[in-house]
XYZ file of N, CA, C and O in Angstrom:
856
model
N 67.757 138.400 119.976
C 68.338 138.301 118.634
C 69.843 138.487 118.707
O 70.336 139.449 119.284
N 70.573 137.527 118.178
C 72.032 137.589 118.241
C 72.569 138.508 117.163
O 71.968 138.710 116.122
N 73.755 139.062 117.426
C 74.411 139.907 116.446
C 74.870 139.069 115.267
O 75.289 137.916 115.424
N 74.798 139.676 114.101
C 75.269 138.985 112.907
C 76.773 138.768 112.991
O 77.521 139.682 113.335
N 77.213 137.560 112.691
C 78.638 137.238 112.768
C 79.422 138.031 111.735
O 79.004 138.162 110.592
N 80.547 138.542 112.137
C 81.444 139.236 111.217
C 82.361 138.212 110.577
O 83.267 137.677 111.225
N 82.114 137.918 109.314
C 82.883 136.875 108.627
C 84.367 137.190 108.633
O 85.213 136.282 108.711
N 84.695 138.470 108.559
C 86.122 138.845 108.500
C 86.873 138.463 109.767
O 88.108 138.404 109.772
N 86.150 138.178 110.850
C 86.807 137.807 112.097
C 86.977 136.303 112.258
O 87.545 135.842 113.255
N 86.481 135.529 111.303
C 86.681 134.081 111.361
C 88.122 133.762 111.004
O 88.600 134.090 109.917
N 88.820 133.085 111.890
C 90.209 132.717 111.594
C 90.633 131.574 112.503
O 90.086 131.377 113.580
N 91.619 130.837 112.033
C 92.174 129.716 112.796
C 93.677 129.704 112.583
O 94.149 129.879 111.449
N 94.419 129.521 113.630
C 95.871 129.445 113.522
C 96.260 127.978 113.370
O 95.918 127.148 114.215
N 96.936 127.650 112.278
C 97.260 126.257 111.974
C 98.567 125.849 112.648
O 99.608 126.479 112.433
N 98.524 124.762 113.405
C 99.699 124.347 114.172
C 99.953 122.839 114.159
O 100.881 122.366 114.815
N 99.147 122.084 113.430
C 99.218 120.626 113.549
C 100.524 120.030 113.044
O 101.134 119.187 113.687
N 100.930 120.439 111.815
C 102.028 119.746 111.158
C 102.912 120.741 110.410
O 102.625 121.948 110.352
N 103.990 120.222 109.822
C 104.863 121.004 108.960
C 105.162 120.205 107.707
O 104.958 118.986 107.660
N 105.615 120.898 106.670
C 105.965 120.247 105.408
C 107.322 120.777 104.972
O 107.445 121.909 104.478
N 108.350 119.957 105.174
C 109.714 120.364 104.890
C 110.303 119.518 103.761
O 109.941 118.348 103.593
N 111.221 120.117 103.021
C 111.805 119.443 101.864
C 112.452 118.120 102.247
O 112.388 117.146 101.478
N 113.051 118.045 103.417
C 113.754 116.826 103.817
C 112.809 115.650 104.073
O 113.256 114.494 104.119
N 111.521 115.943 104.221
C 110.567 114.898 104.584
C 109.695 114.415 103.430
O 108.910 113.485 103.611
N 109.806 115.036 102.246
C 108.869 114.706 101.179
C 109.443 113.669 100.223
O 110.656 113.487 100.110
N 108.535 112.998 99.520
C 108.913 112.014 98.507
C 109.243 112.739 97.201
O 108.528 113.660 96.818
N 110.307 112.342 96.498
C 110.628 113.005 95.230
C 109.582 112.777 94.146
O 109.544 113.505 93.158
N 108.720 111.777 94.332
C 107.641 111.496 93.384
C 106.339 112.058 93.951
O 105.872 111.625 95.004
N 105.705 113.029 93.278
C 104.501 113.640 93.847
C 103.315 112.691 93.970
O 102.460 112.882 94.841
N 103.250 111.676 93.110
C 102.155 110.708 93.227
C 102.304 109.920 94.528
O 101.326 109.684 95.254
N 103.545 109.533 94.842
C 103.782 108.825 96.099
C 103.521 109.735 97.296
O 102.988 109.300 98.326
N 103.899 111.002 97.161
C 103.612 111.951 98.233
C 102.107 112.118 98.423
O 101.602 112.165 99.549
N 101.362 112.174 97.316
C 99.904 112.263 97.411
C 99.343 111.027 98.105
O 98.473 111.141 98.979
N 99.806 109.847 97.702
C 99.310 108.614 98.318
C 99.543 108.614 99.826
O 98.696 108.145 100.599
N 100.689 109.121 100.245
C 100.986 109.190 101.679
C 99.992 110.107 102.391
O 99.416 109.734 103.426
N 99.767 111.275 101.809
C 98.820 112.203 102.430
C 97.397 111.651 102.384
O 96.616 111.839 103.323
N 97.043 110.978 101.285
C 95.697 110.432 101.185
C 95.474 109.346 102.242
O 94.405 109.275 102.859
N 96.483 108.505 102.453
C 96.376 107.487 103.495
C 96.178 108.127 104.867
O 95.400 107.626 105.701
N 96.859 109.231 105.112
C 96.704 109.918 106.390
C 95.306 110.514 106.510
O 94.724 110.545 107.613
N 94.748 110.992 105.395
C 93.375 111.500 105.413
C 92.389 110.374 105.708
O 91.421 110.553 106.451
N 92.621 109.198 105.124
C 91.776 108.039 105.418
C 91.855 107.668 106.893
O 90.832 107.429 107.545
N 93.073 107.618 107.424
C 93.263 107.232 108.817
C 92.658 108.257 109.775
O 92.280 107.914 110.903
N 92.543 109.504 109.324
C 91.940 110.548 110.149
C 90.419 110.493 110.101
O 89.752 111.294 110.751
N 89.883 109.543 109.319
C 88.432 109.332 109.204
C 87.710 110.601 108.731
O 86.605 110.919 109.185
N 88.349 111.290 107.781
C 87.733 112.454 107.167
C 86.582 111.978 106.281
O 86.694 110.977 105.576
N 85.473 112.695 106.305
C 84.335 112.347 105.463
C 84.690 112.556 103.993
O 85.123 113.634 103.609
N 84.536 111.518 103.188
C 84.806 111.567 101.748
C 86.148 112.243 101.427
O 86.190 113.287 100.783
N 87.254 111.661 101.875
C 88.559 112.264 101.589
C 88.879 112.286 100.101
O 89.783 113.013 99.666
N 88.142 111.498 99.317
C 88.362 111.468 97.865
C 87.540 112.516 97.128
O 87.563 112.577 95.893
N 86.810 113.361 97.848
C 86.073 114.450 97.205
C 87.061 115.505 96.733
O 87.934 115.950 97.488
N 86.934 115.906 95.476
C 87.865 116.896 94.924
C 87.105 117.884 94.052
O 86.112 117.544 93.409
N 87.583 119.109 94.045
C 87.013 120.130 93.183
C 87.668 120.012 91.812
O 88.898 120.075 91.699
N 86.852 119.826 90.781
C 87.332 119.760 89.399
C 86.985 121.072 88.708
O 85.816 121.451 88.636
N 87.993 121.770 88.205
C 87.784 123.031 87.494
C 88.076 122.844 86.013
O 89.081 122.231 85.639
N 87.163 123.371 85.193
C 87.308 123.299 83.738
C 87.072 124.692 83.156
O 86.583 125.597 83.832
N 87.407 124.844 81.874
C 87.145 126.093 81.158
C 86.412 125.746 79.874
O 86.862 124.886 79.103
N 85.271 126.418 79.645
C 84.477 126.192 78.443
C 84.086 127.547 77.868
O 83.518 128.377 78.586
N 84.419 127.773 76.617
C 84.154 129.075 75.984
C 84.719 130.220 76.820
O 84.076 131.257 77.026
N 85.933 129.992 77.318
C 86.676 130.989 78.100
C 86.040 131.318 79.453
O 86.397 132.309 80.087
N 85.103 130.475 79.908
C 84.468 130.678 81.204
C 84.826 129.521 82.134
O 84.600 128.360 81.802
N 85.382 129.831 83.321
C 85.732 128.764 84.257
C 84.503 128.231 84.973
O 83.502 128.947 85.173
N 84.570 126.978 85.361
C 83.492 126.342 86.112
C 84.109 125.282 87.003
O 85.137 124.690 86.659
N 83.493 125.029 88.163
C 84.001 123.961 89.012
C 82.864 123.242 89.699
O 81.744 123.739 89.772
N 83.185 122.050 90.173
C 82.221 121.209 90.868
C 82.989 120.125 91.628
O 84.156 119.877 91.361
N 82.317 119.491 92.574
C 82.956 118.423 93.350
C 82.667 117.085 92.683
O 81.519 116.763 92.377
N 83.716 116.307 92.453
C 83.594 114.940 91.959
C 84.409 114.043 92.891
O 85.141 114.530 93.757
N 84.293 112.739 92.695
C 84.991 111.800 93.573
C 86.147 111.119 92.846
O 85.959 110.561 91.763
N 87.310 111.194 93.444
C 88.465 110.449 92.954
C 88.190 108.962 93.120
O 87.745 108.519 94.183
N 88.448 108.173 92.068
C 88.184 106.739 92.145
C 89.434 105.877 92.036
O 89.398 104.691 92.384
N 90.528 106.442 91.574
C 91.778 105.676 91.502
C 92.942 106.632 91.328
O 92.820 107.674 90.677
N 94.066 106.276 91.951
C 95.312 106.998 91.730
C 96.258 106.048 91.014
O 96.576 104.969 91.530
N 96.673 106.434 89.821
C 97.620 105.641 89.045
C 98.987 106.311 89.064
O 99.131 107.467 89.479
N 99.981 105.596 88.567
C 101.319 106.178 88.509
C 101.354 107.433 87.651
O 102.213 108.297 87.841
N 100.404 107.525 86.693
C 100.414 108.666 85.778
C 99.230 109.607 85.948
O 99.020 110.488 85.116
N 98.438 109.441 87.023
C 97.366 110.404 87.180
C 96.223 109.974 88.074
O 96.265 108.928 88.742
N 95.160 110.796 88.031
C 94.027 110.713 88.945
C 92.754 110.451 88.140
O 92.460 111.177 87.181
N 91.992 109.433 88.530
C 90.861 108.958 87.733
C 89.534 109.301 88.406
O 89.370 109.127 89.616
N 88.593 109.802 87.605
C 87.215 109.980 88.054
C 86.287 109.586 86.911
O 86.705 109.464 85.759
N 85.000 109.384 87.230
C 84.027 108.928 86.237
C 82.849 109.899 86.196
O 82.481 110.498 87.203
N 82.248 110.025 85.008
C 81.155 110.967 84.837
C 80.401 110.683 83.548
O 80.743 109.754 82.800
N 79.407 111.505 83.286
C 78.679 111.483 82.019
C 79.448 112.346 81.023
O 79.658 113.533 81.258
N 79.871 111.743 79.913
C 80.668 112.487 78.932
C 79.877 113.637 78.286
O 80.468 114.565 77.737
N 78.535 113.582 78.371
C 77.717 114.632 77.773
C 77.370 115.733 78.775
O 76.632 116.659 78.438
N 77.876 115.628 79.979
C 77.627 116.646 80.998
C 78.392 117.917 80.661
O 79.212 117.960 79.739
N 78.135 118.969 81.430
C 78.844 120.224 81.203
C 80.353 120.039 81.323
O 81.123 120.584 80.526
N 80.789 119.251 82.313
C 82.222 119.059 82.470
C 82.800 118.242 81.322
O 83.923 118.511 80.858
N 82.024 117.273 80.819
C 82.485 116.492 79.678
C 82.636 117.353 78.434
O 83.621 117.238 77.697
N 81.667 118.233 78.199
C 81.742 119.134 77.052
C 82.918 120.087 77.186
O 83.603 120.399 76.205
N 83.156 120.556 78.419
C 84.277 121.464 78.642
C 85.606 120.773 78.370
O 86.502 121.344 77.733
N 85.741 119.539 78.836
C 86.990 118.802 78.627
C 87.197 118.508 77.151
O 88.337 118.544 76.655
N 86.115 118.223 76.427
C 86.239 118.021 74.983
C 86.818 119.260 74.310
O 87.646 119.158 73.396
N 86.399 120.426 74.758
C 86.865 121.671 74.152
C 88.256 122.058 74.648
O 89.088 122.546 73.886
N 88.509 121.841 75.935
C 89.777 122.229 76.545
C 90.130 121.220 77.627
O 89.572 121.251 78.714
N 91.058 120.299 77.341
C 91.367 119.232 78.294
C 92.228 119.664 79.476
O 92.518 118.856 80.357
N 92.643 120.939 79.506
C 93.422 121.432 80.639
C 92.490 121.673 81.819
O 91.548 122.473 81.733
N 92.739 120.982 82.919
C 91.854 121.050 84.083
C 92.677 121.246 85.353
O 93.910 121.154 85.343
N 91.979 121.524 86.446
C 92.611 121.623 87.759
C 91.788 120.837 88.769
O 90.563 120.753 88.656
N 92.477 120.260 89.743
C 91.846 119.525 90.839
C 92.285 120.153 92.155
O 93.395 120.689 92.255
N 91.433 120.061 93.161
C 91.814 120.540 94.482
C 91.191 119.646 95.549
O 89.990 119.389 95.526
N 92.034 119.167 96.441
C 91.590 118.426 97.616
C 91.814 119.313 98.833
O 92.865 119.958 98.948
N 90.862 119.339 99.761
C 91.063 120.052 101.017
C 90.685 119.126 102.162
O 89.596 118.538 102.168
N 91.629 118.955 103.088
C 91.436 118.121 104.268
C 91.636 119.015 105.488
O 92.740 119.090 106.058
N 90.571 119.715 105.881
C 90.678 120.732 106.921
C 91.102 120.143 108.259
O 91.795 120.802 109.040
N 90.683 118.889 108.521
C 91.054 118.271 109.794
C 92.567 118.116 109.933
O 93.089 118.065 111.050
N 93.270 118.033 108.802
C 94.731 117.923 108.803
C 95.391 119.240 108.408
O 96.613 119.294 108.267
N 94.574 120.277 108.194
C 95.078 121.595 107.793
C 95.910 121.493 106.516
O 96.990 122.078 106.381
N 95.347 120.765 105.522
C 96.070 120.488 104.290
C 95.186 120.692 103.067
O 93.968 120.548 103.135
N 95.833 121.008 101.959
C 95.185 120.921 100.660
C 96.220 120.511 99.620
O 97.430 120.700 99.805
N 95.720 119.936 98.544
C 96.566 119.553 97.405
C 95.937 120.159 96.160
O 94.749 119.967 95.893
N 96.745 120.866 95.411
C 96.283 121.523 94.183
C 97.006 120.896 92.998
O 98.234 120.755 93.015
N 96.237 120.521 91.974
C 96.770 119.779 90.834
C 96.342 120.453 89.541
O 95.179 120.840 89.398
N 97.254 120.607 88.610
C 96.930 121.034 87.252
C 97.401 119.945 86.299
O 98.450 119.330 86.512
N 96.602 119.691 85.239
C 96.987 118.638 84.314
C 96.063 118.579 83.122
O 95.254 119.473 82.876
N 96.193 117.490 82.394
C 95.432 117.284 81.159
C 94.552 116.047 81.326
O 95.040 114.980 81.719
N 93.259 116.206 81.030
C 92.294 115.115 81.184
C 92.084 114.396 79.857
O 91.859 115.033 78.822
N 92.170 113.082 79.886
C 91.856 112.250 78.726
C 90.982 111.089 79.183
O 91.002 110.701 80.358
N 90.208 110.541 78.261
C 89.329 109.423 78.605
C 90.146 108.162 78.877
O 91.147 107.900 78.189
N 89.715 107.403 79.860
C 90.306 106.088 80.078
C 89.731 105.133 79.041
O 88.805 105.476 78.297
N 90.250 103.931 78.966
C 89.774 102.971 77.981
C 88.340 102.557 78.276
O 87.873 102.611 79.430
N 87.632 102.138 77.230
C 86.259 101.643 77.400
C 86.232 100.455 78.351
O 85.312 100.312 79.160
N 87.248 99.606 78.260
C 87.308 98.422 79.124
C 87.382 98.827 80.599
O 86.739 98.219 81.467
N 88.173 99.849 80.887
C 88.288 100.304 82.272
C 86.975 100.913 82.756
O 86.555 100.684 83.899
N 86.320 101.677 81.896
C 85.039 102.273 82.269
C 83.988 101.202 82.516
O 83.194 101.290 83.458
N 83.954 100.184 81.656
C 82.991 99.089 81.822
C 83.240 98.351 83.133
O 82.306 98.049 83.883
N 84.511 98.089 83.421
C 84.842 97.353 84.652
C 84.412 98.137 85.879
O 83.838 97.563 86.828
N 84.639 99.433 85.879
C 84.223 100.221 87.047
C 82.701 100.322 87.127
O 82.125 100.191 88.213
N 82.055 100.555 85.987
C 80.591 100.649 85.972
C 79.966 99.388 86.559
O 79.050 99.465 87.387
N 80.468 98.237 86.160
C 79.913 96.962 86.627
C 80.189 96.710 88.105
O 79.517 95.877 88.726
N 81.179 97.411 88.669
C 81.501 97.231 90.084
C 80.613 98.079 90.995
O 80.603 97.879 92.211
N 79.846 99.004 90.400
C 79.034 99.918 91.203
C 77.758 99.225 91.695
O 77.281 98.268 91.076
N 77.178 99.727 92.784
C 75.871 99.210 93.215
C 74.844 99.393 92.109
O 74.942 100.326 91.295
N 73.841 98.515 92.061
C 72.833 98.578 91.005
C 72.173 99.954 90.942
O 71.956 100.506 89.855
N 71.858 100.527 92.094
C 71.206 101.829 92.106
C 72.045 102.906 91.439
O 71.521 103.769 90.724
N 73.359 102.856 91.649
C 74.249 103.840 91.029
C 74.315 103.635 89.522
O 74.367 104.611 88.756
N 74.301 102.371 89.091
C 74.313 102.104 87.651
C 73.037 102.601 86.986
O 73.068 103.226 85.923
N 71.906 102.335 87.630
C 70.637 102.803 87.067
C 70.569 104.326 87.086
O 70.049 104.948 86.150
N 71.124 104.935 88.129
C 71.138 106.385 88.203
C 71.914 107.001 87.061
O 71.541 108.054 86.525
N 73.019 106.361 86.660
C 73.808 106.866 85.538
C 73.021 106.805 84.236
O 73.198 107.650 83.346
N 72.154 105.788 84.115
C 71.335 105.652 82.907
C 70.174 106.645 82.938
O 69.825 107.250 81.925
N 69.603 106.837 84.110
C 68.430 107.707 84.258
C 68.763 109.162 83.932
O 68.010 109.855 83.253
N 69.913 109.624 84.422
C 70.199 111.059 84.396
C 70.926 111.492 83.132
O 72.038 111.037 82.862
N 70.304 112.388 82.378
C 71.002 113.096 81.298
C 71.680 114.304 81.937
O 71.170 115.417 81.897
N 72.815 114.050 82.528
C 73.436 115.014 83.432
C 73.593 116.395 82.815
O 74.014 116.523 81.670
N 73.254 117.407 83.597
C 73.344 118.834 83.250
C 72.200 119.322 82.374
O 72.111 120.518 82.099
N 71.311 118.419 81.915
C 70.170 118.861 81.116
C 69.010 119.270 82.024
O 68.803 118.695 83.092
N 68.252 120.288 81.604
C 67.118 120.756 82.394
C 65.986 119.731 82.388
O 65.725 119.093 81.375
N 65.312 119.603 83.536
C 64.125 118.750 83.641
C 63.026 119.547 84.330
O 63.288 120.554 84.996
N 61.795 119.103 84.185
C 60.661 119.856 84.721
C 60.447 119.630 86.210
O 59.786 120.426 86.875
N 61.004 118.541 86.747
C 60.840 118.270 88.171
C 61.493 116.962 88.550
O 61.865 116.147 87.682
N 61.648 116.711 89.840
C 62.298 115.493 90.315
C 61.545 114.239 89.896
O 62.139 113.176 89.693
N 60.219 114.378 89.750
C 59.417 113.202 89.390
C 59.849 112.616 88.050
O 59.647 111.418 87.802
N 60.444 113.428 87.181
C 60.943 112.913 85.906
C 61.989 111.828 86.162
O 61.954 110.740 85.562
N 62.922 112.128 87.065
C 63.960 111.152 87.395
C 63.374 109.934 88.097
O 63.742 108.791 87.798
N 62.479 110.170 89.036
C 61.921 109.062 89.802
C 61.093 108.127 88.924
O 61.141 106.898 89.100
N 60.372 108.686 87.972
C 59.580 107.843 87.062
C 60.495 107.027 86.143
O 60.220 105.857 85.871
N 61.545 107.652 85.651
C 62.500 106.914 84.821
C 63.123 105.772 85.613
O 63.284 104.654 85.102
N 63.476 106.054 86.868
C 64.115 105.026 87.695
C 63.173 103.857 87.938
O 63.593 102.691 87.868
N 61.905 104.133 88.201
C 60.936 103.055 88.437
C 60.838 102.132 87.216
O 60.777 100.905 87.350
N 60.838 102.719 86.033
C 60.752 101.919 84.810
C 61.995 101.044 84.645
O 61.900 99.871 84.248
N 63.152 101.631 84.952
C 64.395 100.861 84.813
C 64.474 99.749 85.849
O 65.007 98.669 85.573
N 63.970 99.996 87.048
C 63.982 98.960 88.084
C 63.159 97.758 87.651
O 63.526 96.606 87.956
N 62.078 98.009 86.929
C 61.278 96.904 86.391
C 62.013 96.235 85.243
O 62.107 95.009 85.157
N 62.579 97.050 84.354
C 63.268 96.526 83.175
C 64.449 95.641 83.552
O 64.706 94.619 82.908
N 65.168 96.035 84.624
C 66.369 95.294 85.001
C 66.167 94.460 86.264
O 67.130 94.152 86.967
N 64.933 94.098 86.532
C 64.667 93.263 87.706
C 65.405 91.933 87.624
O 65.883 91.414 88.640
N 65.518 91.395 86.409
C 66.211 90.116 86.230
C 67.288 90.214 85.154
O 67.601 89.231 84.487
N 67.836 91.402 84.988
C 68.862 91.607 83.959
C 69.941 92.547 84.494
O 69.742 93.223 85.512
N 71.072 92.569 83.817
C 72.189 93.409 84.227
C 72.311 94.601 83.281
O 72.452 94.408 82.064
N 72.249 95.821 83.794
C 72.363 96.985 82.906
C 73.775 97.121 82.340
O 74.756 96.829 83.025
N 73.865 97.549 81.092
C 75.155 97.790 80.466
C 75.530 99.260 80.594
O 74.679 100.142 80.644
N 76.822 99.502 80.606
C 77.307 100.880 80.686
C 76.855 101.672 79.465
O 77.056 101.229 78.339
N 76.255 102.843 79.679
C 75.913 103.671 78.521
C 77.165 104.158 77.799
O 78.211 104.363 78.420
N 77.070 104.357 76.498
C 78.214 104.843 75.733
C 78.672 106.214 76.204
O 79.847 106.554 76.085
N 77.747 107.003 76.722
C 78.063 108.374 77.109
C 78.635 108.487 78.524
O 78.823 109.598 79.034
N 78.922 107.386 79.166
C 79.390 107.393 80.549
C 80.749 106.720 80.628
O 80.979 105.681 80.005
N 81.678 107.309 81.382
C 82.984 106.677 81.524
C 83.942 107.528 82.328
O 83.563 108.500 82.987
N 85.195 107.151 82.269
C 86.197 107.773 83.119
C 87.143 108.698 82.392
O 87.300 108.630 81.171
N 87.750 109.571 83.174
C 88.849 110.420 82.730
C 90.037 110.184 83.650
O 89.871 109.906 84.848
N 91.223 110.328 83.111
C 92.422 110.384 83.938
C 93.048 111.756 83.743
O 93.186 112.233 82.615
N 93.363 112.398 84.847
C 94.041 113.694 84.815
C 95.522 113.434 85.031
O 95.951 113.030 86.122
N 96.306 113.637 83.980
C 97.750 113.451 84.063
C 98.372 114.777 84.481
O 98.308 115.766 83.750
N 98.991 114.818 85.651
C 99.406 116.099 86.224
C 100.654 116.686 85.563
O 101.573 115.961 85.177
N 100.658 117.995 85.448
C 101.852 118.748 85.059
C 102.383 119.539 86.248
O 103.530 119.979 86.246
N 101.527 119.737 87.259
C 101.903 120.455 88.475
C 101.093 119.907 89.640
O 99.897 119.663 89.516
N 101.759 119.693 90.768
C 101.071 119.299 91.998
C 101.658 120.117 93.143
O 102.872 120.094 93.371
N 100.788 120.821 93.841
C 101.232 121.614 94.995
C 100.662 121.031 96.279
O 99.463 120.765 96.380
N 101.525 120.851 97.266
C 101.131 120.383 98.593
C 101.198 121.569 99.556
O 102.234 122.236 99.669
N 100.082 121.822 100.226
C 99.940 122.976 101.119
C 99.663 122.480 102.524
O 98.724 121.714 102.742
N 100.517 122.900 103.442
C 100.331 122.563 104.850
C 100.167 123.854 105.638
O 101.036 124.728 105.613
N 99.037 123.988 106.328
C 98.813 125.185 107.121
C 99.831 125.312 108.244
O 100.168 124.327 108.907
N 100.322 126.536 108.459
C 101.273 126.815 109.532
C 100.842 128.061 110.294
O 100.000 128.837 109.836
N 101.438 128.262 111.427
C 101.071 129.368 112.288
C 101.380 130.713 111.631
O 102.306 130.830 110.816
N 100.587 131.724 111.983
C 100.757 133.095 111.503
C 100.645 133.210 109.985
O 101.207 134.122 109.381
N 99.930 132.292 109.382
C 99.707 132.279 107.930
C 100.998 132.090 107.127
O 101.031 132.343 105.926
N 102.056 131.617 107.772
C 103.300 131.321 107.052
C 103.273 129.852 106.637
O 104.069 129.021 107.098
N 102.329 129.525 105.747
C 102.069 128.155 105.361
C 103.231 127.570 104.550
O 103.975 128.287 103.879
N 103.351 126.238 104.617
C 104.307 125.519 103.765
C 103.647 125.209 102.436
O 102.558 124.615 102.398
N 104.308 125.594 101.351
C 103.820 125.301 100.002
C 104.978 124.726 99.183
O 105.918 125.446 98.846
N 104.897 123.440 98.894
C 105.900 122.791 98.051
C 105.224 122.363 96.758
O 104.195 121.683 96.778
N 105.798 122.770 95.638
C 105.184 122.522 94.338
C 106.105 121.677 93.477
O 107.317 121.928 93.400
N 105.527 120.655 92.847
C 106.222 119.799 91.888
C 105.794 120.230 90.483
O 104.606 120.321 90.192
N 106.754 120.465 89.620
C 106.472 120.762 88.215
C 107.131 119.707 87.336
O 108.285 119.314 87.571
N 106.364 119.233 86.347
C 106.872 118.211 85.437
C 107.574 118.898 84.279
O 106.945 119.555 83.458
N 108.900 118.744 84.234
C 109.715 119.430 83.229
C 110.637 118.420 82.557
O 111.425 117.742 83.231
N 110.519 118.321 81.224
C 111.395 117.430 80.442
C 111.414 116.007 80.993
O 112.474 115.375 81.110
N 110.225 115.509 81.356
C 110.097 114.115 81.769
C 110.429 113.824 83.209
O 110.407 112.653 83.628
N 110.747 114.834 84.007
C 111.054 114.590 85.417
C 110.420 115.691 86.271
O 109.988 116.729 85.766
N 110.401 115.458 87.578
C 109.758 116.395 88.495
C 110.785 117.269 89.194
O 111.799 116.776 89.686
N 110.515 118.575 89.229
C 111.303 119.506 90.023
C 110.469 119.934 91.216
O 109.233 119.936 91.162
N 111.135 120.301 92.306
C 110.450 120.697 93.528
C 110.901 122.092 93.935
O 112.102 122.379 93.982
N 109.912 122.964 94.221
C 110.211 124.315 94.631
C 109.334 124.683 95.817
O 108.250 124.124 95.995
N 109.832 125.616 96.625
C 109.025 126.157 97.725
C 108.449 127.500 97.289
O 109.165 128.337 96.740
N 107.158 127.683 97.545
C 106.498 128.938 97.233
C 106.229 129.729 98.504
O 105.942 129.164 99.558
N 106.311 131.037 98.388
C 105.937 131.895 99.508
C 104.430 131.773 99.741
O 103.652 131.699 98.797
N 104.013 131.768 100.994
C 102.583 131.662 101.266
C 101.831 132.927 100.904
O 100.610 132.913 100.854
């Protein structure tokens, strides 16, 4: 029988890269795109996976969702508007996003305001998804309790018959959000825990850049 691992002794010294003011883009969206491209090139599994944090009735909650587009004014993801996260955003549109790319010893932290994208944009993305994903969006009343997995599987079987020769339409309760950032922090791991942290804040229509102590 092996000894139980002491979690407090888990540590890694980060040495891969540095993040200096002279090397960054003055536009944080462009800086994000550069880092995202590097994450893609590093063949990281699901580099578009991000933690979405919301607040509902003064209680924080988070979950992993997938980034689907980066626009000049924000970050787009899609979901069920009646889900817990949709209800939270309806009550309080202030949200946070976090990307972590451990293979590059990097993370990006984003704070901003979430608003729905246009119906046309949601329809276009919905129609671009594989049929199974579209049917899954119709099958699942996301965040609602069910008695067992067979409930979902039975619903899916019925829809597969119903849409065998037809195209499913986007449900009204399903669509996209864009998170328009007010703050974006880029974190690069460095040796001895003296990490690089450069933060962009949106002030009076333009971005300021500051270095934070690790």
